[in-house]
PDB file of C-alpha atoms in Angstrom:
ATOM      1  CA  GLY A   1      74.240 -81.003  39.546  1.00 53.00           C
ATOM      2  CA  ARG A   2      71.525 -82.257  41.819  1.00 52.00           C
ATOM      3  CA  GLY A   3      69.573 -78.980  41.322  1.00 52.00           C
ATOM      4  CA  GLY A   4      69.832 -79.260  37.540  1.00 52.00           C
ATOM      5  CA  GLY A   5      68.511 -82.839  37.629  1.00 51.00           C
ATOM      6  CA  ARG A   6      65.578 -81.802  39.762  1.00 54.00           C
ATOM      7  CA  ARG A   7      64.711 -79.008  37.323  1.00 54.00           C
ATOM      8  CA  ARG A   8      64.902 -81.375  34.341  1.00 55.00           C
ATOM      9  CA  ARG A   9      62.684 -83.939  36.087  1.00 56.00           C
ATOM     10  CA  GLY A  10      60.164 -81.157  36.986  1.00 54.00           C
ATOM     11  CA  ARG A  11      60.037 -80.015  33.379  1.00 56.00           C
ATOM     12  CA  ARG A  12      59.478 -83.594  32.171  1.00 56.00           C
ATOM     13  CA  GLY A  13      56.655 -84.068  34.732  1.00 54.00           C
ATOM     14  CA  GLY A  14      55.037 -80.802  33.667  1.00 54.00           C
ATOM     15  CA  ARG A  15      55.217 -81.893  30.046  1.00 55.00           C
ATOM     16  CA  ARG A  16      53.626 -85.242  30.906  1.00 55.00           C
ATOM     17  CA  ARG A  17      50.814 -83.494  32.819  1.00 54.00           C
ATOM     18  CA  GLN A  18      50.244 -81.077  29.920  1.00 55.00           C
ATOM     19  CA  GLY A  19      50.228 -83.982  27.475  1.00 53.00           C
ATOM     20  CA  GLY A  20      47.716 -85.839  29.618  1.00 55.00           C
ATOM     21  CA  GLY A  21      45.507 -82.760  29.765  1.00 55.00           C
ATOM     22  CA  ARG A  22      45.685 -82.357  25.990  1.00 58.00           C
ATOM     23  CA  ARG A  23      44.769 -86.007  25.482  1.00 59.00           C
ATOM     24  CA  GLU A  24      41.790 -85.662  27.857  1.00 59.00           C
ATOM     25  CA  ARG A  25      40.594 -82.566  26.060  1.00 56.00           C
ATOM     26  CA  GLY A  26      40.987 -84.378  22.740  1.00 53.00           C
ATOM     27  CA  ARG A  27      38.929 -87.294  23.979  1.00 56.00           C
ATOM     28  CA  ARG A  28      36.225 -84.893  25.158  1.00 51.00           C
ATOM     29  CA  ARG A  29      36.190 -83.098  21.813  1.00 50.00           C
ATOM     30  CA  ARG A  30      35.922 -86.416  19.980  1.00 48.00           C
ATOM     31  CA  ARG A  31      33.012 -87.457  22.156  1.00 47.00           C
ATOM     32  CA  HIS A  32      31.243 -84.125  21.532  1.00 43.00           C
ATOM     33  CA  GLY A  33      32.043 -84.354  17.863  1.00 43.00           C
ATOM     34  CA  GLU A  34      30.556 -87.825  17.593  1.00 42.00           C
ATOM     35  CA  ALA A  35      27.434 -86.654  19.412  1.00 41.00           C
ATOM     36  CA  GLY A  36      27.157 -83.579  17.192  1.00 42.00           C
ATOM     37  CA  GLY A  37      27.779 -85.638  14.081  1.00 41.00           C
ATOM     38  CA  GLY A  38      25.019 -88.012  15.120  1.00 43.00           C
ATOM     39  CA  GLY A  39      22.593 -85.078  15.569  1.00 43.00           C
ATOM     40  CA  GLY A  40      23.530 -83.617  12.185  1.00 45.00           C
ATOM     41  CA  GLY A  41      23.085 -87.011  10.605  1.00 45.00           C
ATOM     42  CA  GLY A  42      19.655 -87.234  12.266  1.00 45.00           C
ATOM     43  CA  ARG A  43      18.707 -83.850  10.878  1.00 46.00           C
ATOM     44  CA  ARG A  44      19.960 -84.768   7.451  1.00 48.00           C
ATOM     45  CA  GLY A  45      18.066 -88.048   7.665  1.00 49.00           C
ATOM     46  CA  SER A  46      14.869 -86.276   8.683  1.00 54.00           C
ATOM     47  CA  GLY A  47      15.256 -83.802   5.835  1.00 59.00           C
ATOM     48  CA  SER A  48      15.761 -86.587   3.314  1.00 71.00           C
ATOM     49  CA  VAL A  49      12.652 -88.377   4.619  1.00 66.00           C
ATOM     50  CA  GLU A  50      10.576 -85.195   4.272  1.00 70.00           C
ATOM     51  CA  ALA A  51      11.878 -84.661   0.741  1.00 74.00           C
ATOM     52  CA  ALA A  52      11.023 -88.248  -0.184  1.00 76.00           C
ATOM     53  CA  LEU A  53       7.540 -87.910   1.291  1.00 73.00           C
ATOM     54  CA  GLU A  54       6.985 -84.651  -0.578  1.00 76.00           C
ATOM     55  CA  GLY A  55       7.930 -86.388  -3.815  1.00 79.00           C
ATOM     56  CA  VAL A  56       5.495 -89.226  -3.118  1.00 78.00           C
ATOM     57  CA  CYS A  57       2.719 -86.745  -2.278  1.00 78.00           C
ATOM     58  CA  TYR A  58       3.323 -84.723  -5.449  1.00 79.00           C
ATOM     59  CA  GLY A  59       3.174 -87.885  -7.504  1.00 83.00           C
ATOM     60  CA  LEU A  60      -0.055 -88.908  -5.788  1.00 82.00           C
ATOM     61  CA  SER A  61      -1.513 -85.437  -6.375  1.00 83.00           C
ATOM     62  CA  ASP A  62      -0.608 -85.572 -10.075  1.00 86.00           C
ATOM     63  CA  ALA A  63      -2.381 -88.926 -10.345  1.00 88.00           C
ATOM     64  CA  VAL A  64      -5.514 -88.076  -8.337  1.00 87.00           C
ATOM     65  CA  ARG A  65      -6.166 -84.463  -9.343  1.00 88.00           C
ATOM     66  CA  PRO A  66      -7.116 -85.149 -13.014  1.00 90.00           C
ATOM     67  CA  LEU A  67      -9.587 -87.815 -11.878  1.00 90.00           C
ATOM     68  CA  LEU A  68     -11.072 -85.359  -9.411  1.00 89.00           C
ATOM     69  CA  LEU A  69     -11.438 -82.563 -11.958  1.00 88.00           C
ATOM     70  CA  ARG A  70     -13.175 -84.914 -14.414  1.00 91.00           C
ATOM     71  CA  GLN A  71     -15.806 -85.918 -11.861  1.00 92.00           C
ATOM     72  CA  ALA A  72     -19.248 -84.687 -12.960  1.00 93.00           C
ATOM     73  CA  SER A  73     -21.528 -86.183 -10.308  1.00 94.00           C
ATOM     74  CA  VAL A  74     -22.518 -83.745  -7.571  1.00 94.00           C
ATOM     75  CA  ASP A  75     -23.226 -86.589  -5.134  1.00 95.00           C
ATOM     76  CA  SER A  76     -19.794 -88.136  -5.705  1.00 94.00           C
ATOM     77  CA  LEU A  77     -18.075 -84.791  -5.226  1.00 94.00           C
ATOM     78  CA  CYS A  78     -19.971 -84.228  -1.971  1.00 95.00           C
ATOM     79  CA  ASP A  79     -18.833 -87.658  -0.744  1.00 94.00           C
ATOM     80  CA  ILE A  80     -15.225 -86.866  -1.697  1.00 93.00           C
ATOM     81  CA  VAL A  81     -15.334 -83.541   0.160  1.00 93.00           C
ATOM     82  CA  ALA A  82     -16.819 -85.214   3.244  1.00 93.00           C
ATOM     83  CA  VAL A  83     -14.172 -87.957   3.300  1.00 92.00           C
ATOM     84  CA  LEU A  84     -11.267 -85.549   2.749  1.00 90.00           C
ATOM     85  CA  ASP A  85     -12.474 -83.023   5.297  1.00 90.00           C
ATOM     86  CA  SER A  86     -13.783 -85.140   8.158  1.00 87.00           C
ATOM     87  CA  GLU A  87     -11.697 -88.302   7.890  1.00 86.00           C
ATOM     88  CA  ALA A  88      -8.477 -88.067   5.879  1.00 85.00           C
ATOM     89  CA  LEU A  89      -7.473 -84.519   6.828  1.00 82.00           C
ATOM     90  CA  ALA A  90      -8.353 -85.034  10.480  1.00 82.00           C
ATOM     91  CA  GLU A  91      -6.212 -88.190  10.578  1.00 81.00           C
ATOM     92  CA  ALA A  92      -3.299 -86.321   8.980  1.00 79.00           C
ATOM     93  CA  VAL A  93      -3.551 -83.608  11.635  1.00 77.00           C
ATOM     94  CA  ARG A  94      -3.503 -86.216  14.409  1.00 79.00           C
ATOM     95  CA  THR A  95      -0.491 -87.918  12.827  1.00 76.00           C
ATOM     96  CA  ARG A  96       1.343 -84.611  12.594  1.00 72.00           C
ATOM     97  CA  ALA A  97       1.014 -84.169  16.345  1.00 70.00           C
ATOM     98  CA  GLY A  98       3.412 -87.083  16.867  1.00 67.00           C
ATOM     99  CA  GLY A  99       7.173 -86.935  16.541  1.00 66.00           C
ATOM    100  CA  GLY A 100       9.943 -87.942  14.184  1.00 65.00           C
ATOM    101  CA  THR A 101       9.276 -89.440  10.784  1.00 70.00           C
ATOM    102  CA  VAL A 102       5.584 -89.965  11.568  1.00 70.00           C
ATOM    103  CA  ALA A 103       5.118 -86.218  12.086  1.00 76.00           C
ATOM    104  CA  ALA A 104       6.887 -85.486   8.791  1.00 75.00           C
ATOM    105  CA  ALA A 105       4.595 -87.933   7.007  1.00 76.00           C
ATOM    106  CA  GLY A 106       1.556 -86.307   8.631  1.00 77.00           C
ATOM    107  CA  ALA A 107       2.682 -82.833   7.558  1.00 80.00           C
ATOM    108  CA  ALA A 108       3.242 -83.939   3.955  1.00 80.00           C
ATOM    109  CA  MET A 109      -0.127 -85.681   3.810  1.00 82.00           C
ATOM    110  CA  GLN A 110      -1.863 -82.671   5.339  1.00 84.00           C
ATOM    111  CA  ARG A 111      -0.502 -80.400   2.610  1.00 85.00           C
ATOM    112  CA  LEU A 112      -1.554 -82.870  -0.072  1.00 85.00           C
ATOM    113  CA  LEU A 113      -5.057 -83.352   1.334  1.00 87.00           C
ATOM    114  CA  THR A 114      -5.567 -79.614   1.766  1.00 89.00           C
ATOM    115  CA  ARG A 115      -4.800 -79.080  -1.924  1.00 89.00           C
ATOM    116  CA  LEU A 116      -7.093 -81.921  -2.962  1.00 90.00           C
ATOM    117  CA  LEU A 117      -9.888 -80.626  -0.716  1.00 91.00           C
ATOM    118  CA  GLY A 118      -9.645 -77.185  -2.297  1.00 92.00           C
ATOM    119  CA  ASP A 119      -9.768 -78.731  -5.787  1.00 92.00           C
ATOM    120  CA  ALA A 120     -12.778 -80.873  -4.842  1.00 94.00           C
ATOM    121  CA  ARG A 121     -14.690 -77.880  -3.456  1.00 94.00           C
ATOM    122  CA  GLU A 122     -13.884 -75.806  -6.515  1.00 94.00           C
ATOM    123  CA  ARG A 123     -15.095 -78.584  -8.804  1.00 95.00           C
ATOM    124  CA  LEU A 124     -18.245 -79.038  -6.705  1.00 95.00           C
ATOM    125  CA  THR A 125     -19.020 -75.316  -6.915  1.00 96.00           C
ATOM    126  CA  PHE A 126     -18.642 -75.424 -10.695  1.00 95.00           C
ATOM    127  CA  ARG A 127     -20.923 -78.452 -11.027  1.00 96.00           C
ATOM    128  CA  LEU A 128     -23.571 -76.895  -8.780  1.00 96.00           C
ATOM    129  CA  GLN A 129     -23.563 -73.755 -10.899  1.00 95.00           C
ATOM    130  CA  ALA A 130     -23.864 -75.888 -14.029  1.00 96.00           C
ATOM    131  CA  CYS A 131     -26.886 -77.689 -12.522  1.00 95.00           C
ATOM    132  CA  VAL A 132     -28.533 -74.357 -11.710  1.00 95.00           C
ATOM    133  CA  ARG A 133     -27.976 -73.172 -15.266  1.00 95.00           C
ATOM    134  CA  ASP A 134     -28.973 -76.347 -17.112  1.00 94.00           C
ATOM    135  CA  GLN A 135     -31.678 -77.852 -14.888  1.00 94.00           C
ATOM    136  CA  ILE A 136     -33.348 -74.817 -13.278  1.00 94.00           C
ATOM    137  CA  ARG A 137     -32.860 -71.762 -15.485  1.00 93.00           C
ATOM    138  CA  GLN A 138     -33.294 -73.724 -18.717  1.00 92.00           C
ATOM    139  CA  TYR A 139     -36.015 -76.039 -17.414  1.00 90.00           C
ATOM    140  CA  SER A 140     -38.690 -76.734 -20.019  1.00 85.00           C
ATOM    141  CA  HIS A 141     -42.071 -75.970 -18.459  1.00 80.00           C
ATOM    142  CA  ALA A 142     -43.804 -77.363 -21.551  1.00 74.00           C
ATOM    143  CA  ALA A 143     -42.338 -80.836 -21.059  1.00 68.00           C
ATOM    144  CA  PRO A 144     -44.826 -83.625 -20.195  1.00 72.00           C
ATOM    145  CA  ALA A 145     -43.290 -84.132 -16.743  1.00 67.00           C
ATOM    146  CA  ALA A 146     -43.601 -80.432 -15.944  1.00 70.00           C
ATOM    147  CA  ARG A 147     -47.213 -80.318 -17.148  1.00 71.00           C
ATOM    148  CA  ALA A 148     -48.101 -83.381 -15.091  1.00 74.00           C
ATOM    149  CA  SER A 149     -46.469 -81.847 -12.050  1.00 73.00           C
ATOM    150  CA  LEU A 150     -48.373 -78.576 -12.547  1.00 70.00           C
ATOM    151  CA  ARG A 151     -51.683 -80.406 -12.896  1.00 70.00           C
ATOM    152  CA  LEU A 152     -50.930 -82.437  -9.788  1.00 71.00           C
ATOM    153  CA  ILE A 153     -49.995 -79.373  -7.727  1.00 70.00           C
ATOM    154  CA  SER A 154     -52.921 -77.283  -8.948  1.00 61.00           C
ATOM    155  CA  GLY A 155     -55.429 -80.067  -8.380  1.00 61.00           C
ATOM    156  CA  ASP A 156     -54.020 -80.876  -4.961  1.00 55.00           C
ATOM    157  CA  GLU A 157     -54.033 -77.239  -3.819  1.00 52.00           C
ATOM    158  CA  ARG A 158     -57.630 -76.702  -4.976  1.00 52.00           C
ATOM    159  CA  GLY A 159     -58.820 -79.851  -3.224  1.00 51.00           C
ATOM    160  CA  GLY A 160     -58.840 -81.983  -6.351  1.00 49.00           C
ATOM    161  CA  GLY A 161     -56.907 -84.742  -4.633  1.00 47.00           C
ATOM    162  CA  GLY A 162     -59.402 -87.144  -3.141  1.00 43.00           C
ATOM    163  CA  GLU A 163     -58.978 -90.141  -0.915  1.00 43.00           C
ATOM    164  CA  GLY A 164     -57.365 -92.146  -3.701  1.00 41.00           C
ATOM    165  CA  SER A 165     -54.763 -89.517  -4.561  1.00 40.00           C
ATOM    166  CA  ALA A 166     -51.151 -90.433  -3.991  1.00 42.00           C
ATOM    167  CA  PRO A 167     -49.729 -89.018  -0.752  1.00 41.00           C
ATOM    168  CA  GLY A 168     -46.497 -87.046  -0.603  1.00 45.00           C
ATOM    169  CA  ARG A 169     -45.228 -83.541  -0.974  1.00 60.00           C
ATOM    170  CA  ARG A 170     -46.274 -81.518  -3.996  1.00 79.00           C
ATOM    171  CA  TRP A 171     -43.157 -79.596  -4.990  1.00 89.00           C
ATOM    172  CA  TYR A 172     -42.455 -78.253  -8.434  1.00 89.00           C
ATOM    173  CA  PRO A 173     -39.399 -80.031  -9.955  1.00 91.00           C
ATOM    174  CA  THR A 174     -37.182 -76.931 -10.007  1.00 92.00           C
ATOM    175  CA  VAL A 175     -38.060 -76.164  -6.375  1.00 93.00           C
ATOM    176  CA  GLU A 176     -37.185 -79.676  -5.281  1.00 92.00           C
ATOM    177  CA  LEU A 177     -33.933 -79.657  -7.242  1.00 94.00           C
ATOM    178  CA  GLY A 178     -32.954 -76.221  -5.917  1.00 95.00           C
ATOM    179  CA  LEU A 179     -33.519 -77.224  -2.294  1.00 94.00           C
ATOM    180  CA  ASP A 180     -31.552 -80.425  -2.843  1.00 95.00           C
ATOM    181  CA  LEU A 181     -28.620 -78.438  -4.263  1.00 95.00           C
ATOM    182  CA  LEU A 182     -28.751 -76.017  -1.338  1.00 94.00           C
ATOM    183  CA  GLY A 183     -28.579 -78.879   1.155  1.00 94.00           C
ATOM    184  CA  LYS A 184     -25.522 -80.370  -0.555  1.00 94.00           C
ATOM    185  CA  ALA A 185     -23.759 -77.017  -0.850  1.00 94.00           C
ATOM    186  CA  TYR A 186     -24.449 -76.145   2.799  1.00 94.00           C
ATOM    187  CA  ALA A 187     -22.819 -79.352   4.005  1.00 92.00           C
ATOM    188  CA  SER A 188     -19.788 -79.279   1.684  1.00 93.00           C
ATOM    189  CA  LEU A 189     -18.768 -75.670   0.944  1.00 94.00           C
ATOM    190  CA  PRO A 190     -17.376 -72.849   3.082  1.00 92.00           C
ATOM    191  CA  ARG A 191     -19.879 -70.261   4.287  1.00 90.00           C
ATOM    192  CA  ARG A 192     -18.608 -67.520   1.994  1.00 89.00           C
ATOM    193  CA  VAL A 193     -18.987 -69.720  -1.099  1.00 91.00           C
ATOM    194  CA  PHE A 194     -22.379 -70.995   0.051  1.00 92.00           C
ATOM    195  CA  ASP A 195     -23.735 -67.440   0.460  1.00 90.00           C
ATOM    196  CA  GLY A 196     -23.027 -66.591  -3.158  1.00 89.00           C
ATOM    197  CA  LEU A 197     -24.302 -69.901  -4.497  1.00 92.00           C
ATOM    198  CA  SER A 198     -27.487 -69.859  -2.389  1.00 92.00           C
ATOM    199  CA  GLN A 199     -28.427 -66.457  -3.775  1.00 92.00           C
ATOM    200  CA  GLU A 200     -28.039 -67.814  -7.299  1.00 93.00           C
ATOM    201  CA  VAL A 201     -30.114 -70.943  -6.586  1.00 94.00           C
ATOM    202  CA  LEU A 202     -32.945 -69.042  -4.902  1.00 94.00           C
ATOM    203  CA  GLU A 203     -33.077 -66.464  -7.659  1.00 93.00           C
ATOM    204  CA  ALA A 204     -33.241 -69.193 -10.325  1.00 94.00           C
ATOM    205  CA  CYS A 205     -36.010 -71.078  -8.474  1.00 94.00           C
ATOM    206  CA  THR A 206     -38.125 -67.928  -8.118  1.00 94.00           C
ATOM    207  CA  ALA A 207     -37.746 -67.084 -11.804  1.00 94.00           C
ATOM    208  CA  SER A 208     -38.620 -70.684 -12.724  1.00 93.00           C
ATOM    209  CA  LEU A 209     -41.850 -70.558 -10.706  1.00 92.00           C
ATOM    210  CA  LEU A 210     -42.869 -67.268 -12.328  1.00 92.00           C
ATOM    211  CA  ALA A 211     -42.325 -68.814 -15.761  1.00 90.00           C
ATOM    212  CA  ALA A 212     -44.290 -71.928 -14.767  1.00 87.00           C
ATOM    213  CA  ALA A 213     -47.230 -69.808 -13.597  1.00 86.00           C
ATOM    214  CA  ARG A 214     -47.284 -68.007 -16.939  1.00 84.00           C
ATOM    215  CA  ASP A 215     -47.247 -71.291 -18.880  1.00 79.00           C
ATOM    216  CA  LEU A 216     -49.962 -73.245 -17.067  1.00 74.00           C
ATOM    217  CA  PRO A 217     -51.135 -76.225 -19.160  1.00 61.00           C
ATOM    218  CA  ASP A 218     -54.647 -76.760 -20.544  1.00 63.00           C
ATOM    219  CA  GLY A 219     -55.570 -73.089 -20.357  1.00 61.00           C
ATOM    220  CA  GLY A 220     -55.203 -72.732 -16.601  1.00 66.00           C
ATOM    221  CA  SER A 221     -56.873 -69.710 -15.061  1.00 78.00           C
ATOM    222  CA  SER A 222     -55.176 -66.815 -13.302  1.00 82.00           C
ATOM    223  CA  LEU A 223     -56.523 -68.275 -10.038  1.00 84.00           C
ATOM    224  CA  ASP A 224     -54.574 -71.483 -10.694  1.00 83.00           C
ATOM    225  CA  ALA A 225     -51.449 -69.487 -11.518  1.00 84.00           C
ATOM    226  CA  SER A 226     -51.595 -67.370  -8.368  1.00 87.00           C
ATOM    227  CA  LEU A 227     -52.388 -70.428  -6.233  1.00 86.00           C
ATOM    228  CA  LEU A 228     -49.399 -72.265  -7.709  1.00 86.00           C
ATOM    229  CA  LEU A 229     -47.135 -69.314  -6.984  1.00 90.00           C
ATOM    230  CA  VAL A 230     -48.367 -68.887  -3.427  1.00 91.00           C
ATOM    231  CA  SER A 231     -47.965 -72.565  -2.546  1.00 90.00           C
ATOM    232  CA  GLN A 232     -44.509 -73.029  -4.086  1.00 92.00           C
ATOM    233  CA  LEU A 233     -43.076 -69.710  -2.908  1.00 93.00           C
ATOM    234  CA  LEU A 234     -44.233 -70.560   0.601  1.00 93.00           C
ATOM    235  CA  VAL A 235     -42.464 -73.917   0.292  1.00 92.00           C
ATOM    236  CA  LEU A 236     -39.278 -72.130  -0.760  1.00 93.00           C
ATOM    237  CA  ARG A 237     -39.459 -69.607   2.080  1.00 92.00           C
ATOM    238  CA  GLU A 238     -40.063 -72.288   4.698  1.00 92.00           C
ATOM    239  CA  GLN A 239     -37.405 -74.693   3.445  1.00 93.00           C
ATOM    240  CA  ILE A 240     -34.570 -72.153   3.211  1.00 92.00           C
ATOM    241  CA  ALA A 241     -35.030 -71.002   6.825  1.00 90.00           C
ATOM    242  CA  PRO A 242     -32.742 -73.707   8.354  1.00 89.00           C
ATOM    243  CA  PHE A 243     -29.823 -72.618   6.158  1.00 88.00           C
ATOM    244  CA  ASP A 244     -29.559 -69.322   8.055  1.00 79.00           C
ATOM    245  CA  GLY A 245     -28.115 -67.453   5.092  1.00 75.00           C
ATOM    246  CA  ALA A 246     -28.531 -63.913   3.829  1.00 77.00           C
ATOM    247  CA  PHE A 247     -29.202 -65.083   0.228  1.00 79.00           C
ATOM    248  CA  ALA A 248     -27.836 -61.722  -0.898  1.00 76.00           C
ATOM    249  CA  VAL A 249     -24.646 -60.739  -2.682  1.00 74.00           C
ATOM    250  CA  THR A 250     -23.055 -57.296  -2.851  1.00 73.00           C
ATOM    251  CA  THR A 251     -20.908 -56.621  -5.913  1.00 73.00           C
ATOM    252  CA  LYS A 252     -18.587 -53.686  -6.545  1.00 72.00           C
ATOM    253  CA  ALA A 253     -17.703 -52.321  -9.953  1.00 75.00           C
ATOM    254  CA  LEU A 254     -15.854 -49.331 -11.374  1.00 74.00           C
ATOM    255  CA  ASP A 255     -17.801 -46.755 -13.372  1.00 72.00           C
ATOM    256  CA  PHE A 256     -15.566 -45.262 -16.088  1.00 71.00           C
ATOM    257  CA  SER A 257     -18.197 -42.968 -17.630  1.00 73.00           C
ATOM    258  CA  THR A 258     -16.603 -39.813 -16.178  1.00 73.00           C
ATOM    259  CA  THR A 259     -13.192 -41.045 -17.309  1.00 72.00           C
ATOM    260  CA  ARG A 260     -14.407 -41.507 -20.894  1.00 72.00           C
ATOM    261  CA  ALA A 261     -16.046 -38.087 -20.917  1.00 72.00           C
ATOM    262  CA  MET A 262     -12.897 -36.430 -19.581  1.00 68.00           C
ATOM    263  CA  ILE A 263     -10.711 -38.181 -22.149  1.00 70.00           C
ATOM    264  CA  ARG A 264     -12.996 -36.977 -24.955  1.00 71.00           C
ATOM    265  CA  GLN A 265     -12.855 -33.434 -23.552  1.00 67.00           C
ATOM    266  CA  LEU A 266      -9.074 -33.499 -23.353  1.00 64.00           C
ATOM    267  CA  ALA A 267      -8.826 -34.932 -26.847  1.00 67.00           C
ATOM    268  CA  GLY A 268     -10.948 -32.063 -28.160  1.00 65.00           C
ATOM    269  CA  ALA A 269      -8.834 -29.439 -26.378  1.00 61.00           C
ATOM    270  CA  ARG A 270      -5.425 -30.989 -26.957  1.00 59.00           C
ATOM    271  CA  GLY A 271      -4.229 -27.935 -28.836  1.00 56.00           C
ATOM    272  CA  SER A 272      -4.788 -25.573 -25.906  1.00 55.00           C
ATOM    273  CA  LEU A 273      -3.549 -27.790 -23.050  1.00 53.00           C
ATOM    274  CA  SER A 274      -0.055 -28.934 -22.212  1.00 58.00           C
ATOM    275  CA  ALA A 275       0.671 -32.588 -21.636  1.00 56.00           C
ATOM    276  CA  VAL A 276       1.226 -32.053 -17.923  1.00 58.00           C
ATOM    277  CA  GLY A 277      -2.011 -30.082 -17.552  1.00 61.00           C
ATOM    278  CA  ALA A 278      -3.957 -32.796 -19.373  1.00 60.00           C
ATOM    279  CA  VAL A 279      -2.579 -35.509 -17.109  1.00 62.00           C
ATOM    280  CA  VAL A 280      -3.306 -33.454 -13.967  1.00 66.00           C
ATOM    281  CA  GLY A 281      -6.846 -32.735 -15.112  1.00 64.00           C
ATOM    282  CA  LEU A 282      -7.397 -36.404 -15.929  1.00 63.00           C
ATOM    283  CA  LEU A 283      -6.220 -37.483 -12.474  1.00 64.00           C
ATOM    284  CA  GLN A 284      -8.255 -34.830 -10.626  1.00 64.00           C
ATOM    285  CA  ARG A 285     -11.599 -35.046 -12.400  1.00 66.00           C
ATOM    286  CA  ALA A 286     -11.716 -38.374 -14.207  1.00 66.00           C
ATOM    287  CA  ALA A 287     -11.183 -40.927 -11.431  1.00 69.00           C
ATOM    288  CA  PRO A 288     -13.563 -43.889 -11.850  1.00 71.00           C
ATOM    289  CA  ALA A 289     -16.358 -44.164  -9.299  1.00 71.00           C
ATOM    290  CA  VAL A 290     -16.986 -47.290  -7.229  1.00 74.00           C
ATOM    291  CA  VAL A 291     -20.555 -48.514  -7.702  1.00 72.00           C
ATOM    292  CA  GLU A 292     -22.065 -51.056  -5.303  1.00 72.00           C
ATOM    293  CA  SER A 293     -25.034 -53.205  -6.253  1.00 69.00           C
ATOM    294  CA  GLN A 294     -26.821 -55.762  -4.119  1.00 70.00           C
ATOM    295  CA  SER A 295     -28.775 -58.744  -5.379  1.00 78.00           C
ATOM    296  CA  ASP A 296     -31.173 -59.888  -2.654  1.00 85.00           C
ATOM    297  CA  ALA A 297     -32.833 -63.130  -3.738  1.00 87.00           C
ATOM    298  CA  LYS A 298     -34.702 -63.554  -0.441  1.00 88.00           C
ATOM    299  CA  GLY A 299     -36.158 -60.049  -0.670  1.00 89.00           C
ATOM    300  CA  SER A 300     -37.203 -60.729  -4.261  1.00 91.00           C
ATOM    301  CA  LEU A 301     -38.941 -63.930  -3.145  1.00 92.00           C
ATOM    302  CA  GLU A 302     -40.849 -62.024  -0.449  1.00 93.00           C
ATOM    303  CA  ARG A 303     -41.988 -59.412  -2.970  1.00 93.00           C
ATOM    304  CA  GLU A 304     -43.161 -62.033  -5.458  1.00 93.00           C
ATOM    305  CA  LEU A 305     -44.992 -63.895  -2.689  1.00 93.00           C
ATOM    306  CA  LYS A 306     -46.771 -60.702  -1.652  1.00 94.00           C
ATOM    307  CA  ARG A 307     -47.818 -60.040  -5.258  1.00 93.00           C
ATOM    308  CA  ALA A 308     -49.031 -63.615  -5.662  1.00 92.00           C
ATOM    309  CA  CYS A 309     -51.105 -63.406  -2.466  1.00 93.00           C
ATOM    310  CA  GLU A 310     -52.691 -60.122  -3.586  1.00 93.00           C
ATOM    311  CA  ALA A 311     -53.443 -61.597  -7.014  1.00 91.00           C
ATOM    312  CA  PHE A 312     -54.948 -64.701  -5.431  1.00 90.00           C
ATOM    313  CA  ILE A 313     -57.176 -62.628  -3.157  1.00 92.00           C
ATOM    314  CA  ALA A 314     -58.299 -60.537  -6.107  1.00 90.00           C
ATOM    315  CA  ASP A 315     -58.982 -63.588  -8.290  1.00 87.00           C
ATOM    316  CA  ALA A 316     -60.895 -65.364  -5.498  1.00 87.00           C
ATOM    317  CA  THR A 317     -63.070 -62.401  -4.497  1.00 89.00           C
ATOM    318  CA  THR A 318     -63.839 -60.952  -7.936  1.00 86.00           C
ATOM    319  CA  PRO A 319     -66.428 -63.642  -8.942  1.00 85.00           C
ATOM    320  CA  VAL A 320     -68.250 -63.043  -5.646  1.00 84.00           C
ATOM    321  CA  THR A 321     -68.169 -59.260  -5.606  1.00 85.00           C
ATOM    322  CA  ARG A 322     -68.935 -58.640  -9.298  1.00 82.00           C
ATOM    323  CA  PRO A 323     -72.687 -59.550  -9.004  1.00 82.00           C
ATOM    324  CA  LEU A 324     -72.956 -57.388  -5.897  1.00 81.00           C
ATOM    325  CA  LEU A 325     -71.511 -54.413  -7.745  1.00 77.00           C
ATOM    326  CA  ALA A 326     -74.446 -54.557 -10.183  1.00 78.00           C
ATOM    327  CA  LEU A 327     -76.858 -54.039  -7.265  1.00 78.00           C
ATOM    328  CA  LEU A 328     -75.195 -50.863  -6.127  1.00 76.00           C
ATOM    329  CA  PRO A 329     -76.774 -47.625  -7.306  1.00 69.00           C
TER     330      PRO A 329
END
């Protein structure tokens, strides 16, 4: 009887120890569960904050983007690009380096500002191209302002400007506008975009000067025309040097002339060729060729400057050498 009682008391003690162990393990699991639940709640809270910030940024983008795309002033667009790139975007990057909700806000703002910066640069590129088309390529050299500028430049270069003449640089209006556009594009656009745009601006300025030399007012002589070209082309060459650009663009296109000829040949011989043979022949012999073409505005400027210098030398020396030629036997 005493042995049975001891065994029953041992079993009850073992059950109590097991129950205590289970309770301790339960308490530990509850503590871990509360900690894990807190972390999950933190993650869910962070995700909800990011989603809310994304919604605010999208709403801000929808409100600002139409105003940006309607902006027509090149100066205003350059200011917008400068503020977004050097101030707002840099501040968003610094904010993103922090932690917690502040970092999420910085990331959302960085994505928004990057989109707005791309839109601003695209709009600026479009407006610069429109200025080149409307104010340089379509410039009226017969307008009173253009004629006055030509007379001023020609008289100044030939020594017509005396002591009472107004000081300052003598640049043709299209040259001055083109250099101003290049300066704004260089400071606001990526290098790849600037290279293409600079070639277009330089090409338009060179063509404008050639047209101005042909349309000199008041019956200007060929000496005046060549002197105008030499002076203004030299200004262009000197002023574009700091931009350190190639001013050349290489374009690639597909030449389908062999493809068209092969299709005509197959169409004429469709009775003697199978469908499979026609397709094989078309693939083997009618592949379009890749044609590369390069437009070098700087090289074109150098060639026109060389021609203008040769014409100026010829125009300046001909009145002196013509009487001497009569004395030769």
